[in-house]
Amino acid sequence: MANPNIVNVTSILGTTTYLTPSATTAVVLLPNAAASGTVMKINQIVAANVNGGSAVNATVAIYTNGAVAQGSAPSGGTAYPVISTISVPSSASVIAVDKTTAIYLQEGTSITVTSGTASGITYTISYELIAS
C-alpha cells in the first residue's frame, strides 16, 4: 500500500456516492485500488435508516483491501471499525465521519459498510479524490 505524496497534486475532485446494501454482510462503499495514484480525503459518511419501521444497526470500517468494486464483498485483509453496530433509529441518520474527524483513504484500502437489516440503511459518503 503506497501513500502518494499530496504536495504535488494534479487534481482534487469533490465527489459524493451512496449505497443501500441489499444484504447484512459487509460490502465495499468506497474502494481505493492499489497503485491508483490517489488518496481520498473522507469528509463525511452518513448512515440513514430507510427501513421506516424500526431501528437498524450500522457499521462503517476501514478495510485493508481496496481492490474490489463498490457493492462487492471485501476479500482478504482486515476491517478496522470507525463505528461499530450503532443503532440508527427509524427514519433517522447517524454521522459516522464529518470534517472534524476526516480520514484519508490510502491506496489498497476501502471503506466497508454493514447493515443489520437488508436494505435498511443508505450510506452516503462525501470525499475529495486527490491525484498526484
PDB file of C-alpha atoms in Angstrom:
ATOM      1  CA  MET A   1       0.000   0.000   0.000  1.00  0.00           C
ATOM      2  CA  ALA A   2       1.548   3.245  -1.133  1.00  0.00           C
ATOM      3  CA  ASN A   3       0.864   6.678   0.183  1.00  0.00           C
ATOM      4  CA  PRO A   4       1.018   9.144  -2.733  1.00  0.00           C
ATOM      5  CA  ASN A   5       2.626  12.488  -1.987  1.00  0.00           C
ATOM      6  CA  ILE A   6      -0.135  15.110  -1.934  1.00  0.00           C
ATOM      7  CA  VAL A   7       2.234  18.077  -2.090  1.00  0.00           C
ATOM      8  CA  ASN A   8       2.353  17.952  -5.900  1.00  0.00           C
ATOM      9  CA  VAL A   9      -1.340  17.422  -6.537  1.00  0.00           C
ATOM     10  CA  THR A  10      -2.570  17.357 -10.147  1.00  0.00           C
ATOM     11  CA  SER A  11      -6.277  17.443  -9.236  1.00  0.00           C
ATOM     12  CA  ILE A  12      -8.729  17.473  -6.351  1.00  0.00           C
ATOM     13  CA  LEU A  13     -12.224  16.354  -7.304  1.00  0.00           C
ATOM     14  CA  GLY A  14     -15.138  16.627  -4.877  1.00  0.00           C
ATOM     15  CA  THR A  15     -17.326  13.537  -5.079  1.00  0.00           C
ATOM     16  CA  THR A  16     -20.367  12.059  -3.342  1.00  0.00           C
ATOM     17  CA  THR A  17     -21.581   8.494  -3.724  1.00  0.00           C
ATOM     18  CA  TYR A  18     -24.097   6.302  -1.943  1.00  0.00           C
ATOM     19  CA  LEU A  19     -25.116   2.681  -1.449  1.00  0.00           C
ATOM     20  CA  THR A  20     -28.032   0.787   0.117  1.00  0.00           C
ATOM     21  CA  PRO A  21     -26.698  -2.732   0.817  1.00  0.00           C
ATOM     22  CA  SER A  22     -29.229  -5.443  -0.030  1.00  0.00           C
ATOM     23  CA  ALA A  23     -27.728  -7.940   2.433  1.00  0.00           C
ATOM     24  CA  THR A  24     -26.499  -7.967   6.030  1.00  0.00           C
ATOM     25  CA  THR A  25     -22.871  -8.791   5.264  1.00  0.00           C
ATOM     26  CA  ALA A  26     -20.039  -6.296   4.784  1.00  0.00           C
ATOM     27  CA  VAL A  27     -19.757  -4.658   1.368  1.00  0.00           C
ATOM     28  CA  VAL A  28     -17.428  -2.035  -0.090  1.00  0.00           C
ATOM     29  CA  LEU A  29     -18.803   1.510  -0.109  1.00  0.00           C
ATOM     30  CA  LEU A  30     -15.642   3.172  -1.456  1.00  0.00           C
ATOM     31  CA  PRO A  31     -12.583   1.363  -2.856  1.00  0.00           C
ATOM     32  CA  ASN A  32      -9.141   2.833  -3.465  1.00  0.00           C
ATOM     33  CA  ALA A  33      -7.277   0.262  -5.532  1.00  0.00           C
ATOM     34  CA  ALA A  34      -3.587  -0.419  -5.087  1.00  0.00           C
ATOM     35  CA  ALA A  35      -1.420   1.753  -7.386  1.00  0.00           C
ATOM     36  CA  SER A  36      -4.349   4.113  -8.100  1.00  0.00           C
ATOM     37  CA  GLY A  37      -2.111   7.142  -7.621  1.00  0.00           C
ATOM     38  CA  THR A  38      -4.814   8.734  -5.465  1.00  0.00           C
ATOM     39  CA  VAL A  39      -5.611   9.475  -1.857  1.00  0.00           C
ATOM     40  CA  MET A  40      -9.207  10.070  -0.810  1.00  0.00           C
ATOM     41  CA  LYS A  41      -9.968  12.553   1.941  1.00  0.00           C
ATOM     42  CA  ILE A  42     -13.203  11.367   3.515  1.00  0.00           C
ATOM     43  CA  ASN A  43     -15.194  14.415   4.610  1.00  0.00           C
ATOM     44  CA  GLN A  44     -18.464  12.809   5.643  1.00  0.00           C
ATOM     45  CA  ILE A  45     -20.151   9.423   5.961  1.00  0.00           C
ATOM     46  CA  VAL A  46     -23.853   9.351   6.853  1.00  0.00           C
ATOM     47  CA  ALA A  47     -25.887   6.233   7.659  1.00  0.00           C
ATOM     48  CA  ALA A  48     -29.609   6.912   7.088  1.00  0.00           C
ATOM     49  CA  ASN A  49     -32.259   4.446   8.265  1.00  0.00           C
ATOM     50  CA  VAL A  50     -34.636   3.902   5.342  1.00  0.00           C
ATOM     51  CA  ASN A  51     -36.322   0.894   6.940  1.00  0.00           C
ATOM     52  CA  GLY A  52     -39.248   3.018   8.150  1.00  0.00           C
ATOM     53  CA  GLY A  53     -40.409   0.745  10.943  1.00  0.00           C
ATOM     54  CA  SER A  54     -37.601   0.041  13.375  1.00  0.00           C
ATOM     55  CA  ALA A  55     -34.016   0.801  14.324  1.00  0.00           C
ATOM     56  CA  VAL A  56     -31.263  -0.757  12.203  1.00  0.00           C
ATOM     57  CA  ASN A  57     -27.642  -1.361  13.231  1.00  0.00           C
ATOM     58  CA  ALA A  58     -24.890   0.207  11.112  1.00  0.00           C
ATOM     59  CA  THR A  59     -21.150  -0.460  10.945  1.00  0.00           C
ATOM     60  CA  VAL A  60     -18.553   1.507   8.958  1.00  0.00           C
ATOM     61  CA  ALA A  61     -14.962   0.265   8.746  1.00  0.00           C
ATOM     62  CA  ILE A  62     -11.668   0.916   7.001  1.00  0.00           C
ATOM     63  CA  TYR A  63     -10.669  -2.296   5.260  1.00  0.00           C
ATOM     64  CA  THR A  64      -7.124  -3.197   4.299  1.00  0.00           C
ATOM     65  CA  ASN A  65      -8.059  -4.390   0.792  1.00  0.00           C
ATOM     66  CA  GLY A  66      -9.339  -1.808  -1.679  1.00  0.00           C
ATOM     67  CA  ALA A  67      -9.110  -3.732  -4.919  1.00  0.00           C
ATOM     68  CA  VAL A  68     -12.788  -4.748  -5.169  1.00  0.00           C
ATOM     69  CA  ALA A  69     -15.672  -2.767  -6.662  1.00  0.00           C
ATOM     70  CA  GLN A  70     -18.362  -0.874  -4.761  1.00  0.00           C
ATOM     71  CA  GLY A  71     -21.078  -3.244  -3.552  1.00  0.00           C
ATOM     72  CA  SER A  72     -18.760  -6.265  -3.598  1.00  0.00           C
ATOM     73  CA  ALA A  73     -17.801  -8.264  -0.535  1.00  0.00           C
ATOM     74  CA  PRO A  74     -14.329  -7.342   0.741  1.00  0.00           C
ATOM     75  CA  SER A  75     -11.679 -10.008   0.131  1.00  0.00           C
ATOM     76  CA  GLY A  76      -8.607 -10.621   2.227  1.00  0.00           C
ATOM     77  CA  GLY A  77      -7.407  -8.006   4.676  1.00  0.00           C
ATOM     78  CA  THR A  78      -8.770  -6.778   7.986  1.00  0.00           C
ATOM     79  CA  ALA A  79     -11.619  -4.451   8.970  1.00  0.00           C
ATOM     80  CA  TYR A  80     -10.893  -1.601  11.406  1.00  0.00           C
ATOM     81  CA  PRO A  81     -14.230  -0.138  12.621  1.00  0.00           C
ATOM     82  CA  VAL A  82     -14.925   3.589  12.537  1.00  0.00           C
ATOM     83  CA  ILE A  83     -18.365   2.972  14.073  1.00  0.00           C
ATOM     84  CA  SER A  84     -19.445  -0.497  15.135  1.00  0.00           C
ATOM     85  CA  THR A  85     -23.014  -1.794  15.396  1.00  0.00           C
ATOM     86  CA  ILE A  86     -24.540   1.634  16.078  1.00  0.00           C
ATOM     87  CA  SER A  87     -28.328   1.570  16.326  1.00  0.00           C
ATOM     88  CA  VAL A  88     -29.836   4.068  13.865  1.00  0.00           C
ATOM     89  CA  PRO A  89     -33.418   4.927  14.927  1.00  0.00           C
ATOM     90  CA  SER A  90     -36.271   4.624  12.447  1.00  0.00           C
ATOM     91  CA  SER A  91     -36.294   7.474   9.898  1.00  0.00           C
ATOM     92  CA  ALA A  92     -33.113   8.975  11.387  1.00  0.00           C
ATOM     93  CA  SER A  93     -29.446   9.329  10.421  1.00  0.00           C
ATOM     94  CA  VAL A  94     -26.093   8.903  12.151  1.00  0.00           C
ATOM     95  CA  ILE A  95     -22.980  10.791  11.065  1.00  0.00           C
ATOM     96  CA  ALA A  96     -20.095   8.314  11.191  1.00  0.00           C
ATOM     97  CA  VAL A  97     -17.441  10.751   9.907  1.00  0.00           C
ATOM     98  CA  ASP A  98     -17.521  14.503   9.429  1.00  0.00           C
ATOM     99  CA  LYS A  99     -14.939  17.194   8.668  1.00  0.00           C
ATOM    100  CA  THR A 100     -13.857  17.331  12.325  1.00  0.00           C
ATOM    101  CA  THR A 101     -12.907  13.640  12.147  1.00  0.00           C
ATOM    102  CA  ALA A 102     -11.912  13.424   8.458  1.00  0.00           C
ATOM    103  CA  ILE A 103      -9.791  10.440   7.454  1.00  0.00           C
ATOM    104  CA  TYR A 104      -7.564   9.669   4.467  1.00  0.00           C
ATOM    105  CA  LEU A 105      -8.159   6.512   2.452  1.00  0.00           C
ATOM    106  CA  GLN A 106      -4.812   5.351   1.081  1.00  0.00           C
ATOM    107  CA  GLU A 107      -4.129   3.112  -1.889  1.00  0.00           C
ATOM    108  CA  GLY A 108      -5.070  -0.526  -1.343  1.00  0.00           C
ATOM    109  CA  THR A 109      -7.762   0.229   1.250  1.00  0.00           C
ATOM    110  CA  SER A 110     -11.508   0.691   1.210  1.00  0.00           C
ATOM    111  CA  ILE A 111     -14.453   1.818   3.296  1.00  0.00           C
ATOM    112  CA  THR A 112     -16.837  -1.041   4.041  1.00  0.00           C
ATOM    113  CA  VAL A 113     -20.338  -0.917   5.496  1.00  0.00           C
ATOM    114  CA  THR A 114     -22.624  -3.435   7.158  1.00  0.00           C
ATOM    115  CA  SER A 115     -26.342  -3.096   7.873  1.00  0.00           C
ATOM    116  CA  GLY A 116     -28.251  -5.110  10.486  1.00  0.00           C
ATOM    117  CA  THR A 117     -31.264  -5.312   8.149  1.00  0.00           C
ATOM    118  CA  ALA A 118     -31.120  -5.900   4.395  1.00  0.00           C
ATOM    119  CA  SER A 119     -31.866  -2.641   2.520  1.00  0.00           C
ATOM    120  CA  GLY A 120     -32.333  -0.883   5.866  1.00  0.00           C
ATOM    121  CA  ILE A 121     -29.535   1.711   5.704  1.00  0.00           C
ATOM    122  CA  THR A 122     -28.437   4.029   2.908  1.00  0.00           C
ATOM    123  CA  TYR A 123     -24.813   5.100   3.296  1.00  0.00           C
ATOM    124  CA  THR A 124     -23.711   8.382   1.727  1.00  0.00           C
ATOM    125  CA  ILE A 125     -20.042   9.318   1.513  1.00  0.00           C
ATOM    126  CA  SER A 126     -18.589  12.682   0.509  1.00  0.00           C
ATOM    127  CA  TYR A 127     -14.886  12.796  -0.290  1.00  0.00           C
ATOM    128  CA  GLU A 128     -12.121  14.539  -2.194  1.00  0.00           C
ATOM    129  CA  LEU A 129     -10.274  12.422  -4.759  1.00  0.00           C
ATOM    130  CA  ILE A 130      -6.705  13.731  -4.642  1.00  0.00           C
ATOM    131  CA  ALA A 131      -4.494  12.687  -7.576  1.00  0.00           C
ATOM    132  CA  SER A 132      -0.755  13.141  -7.609  1.00  0.00           C
TER     133      SER A 132
END
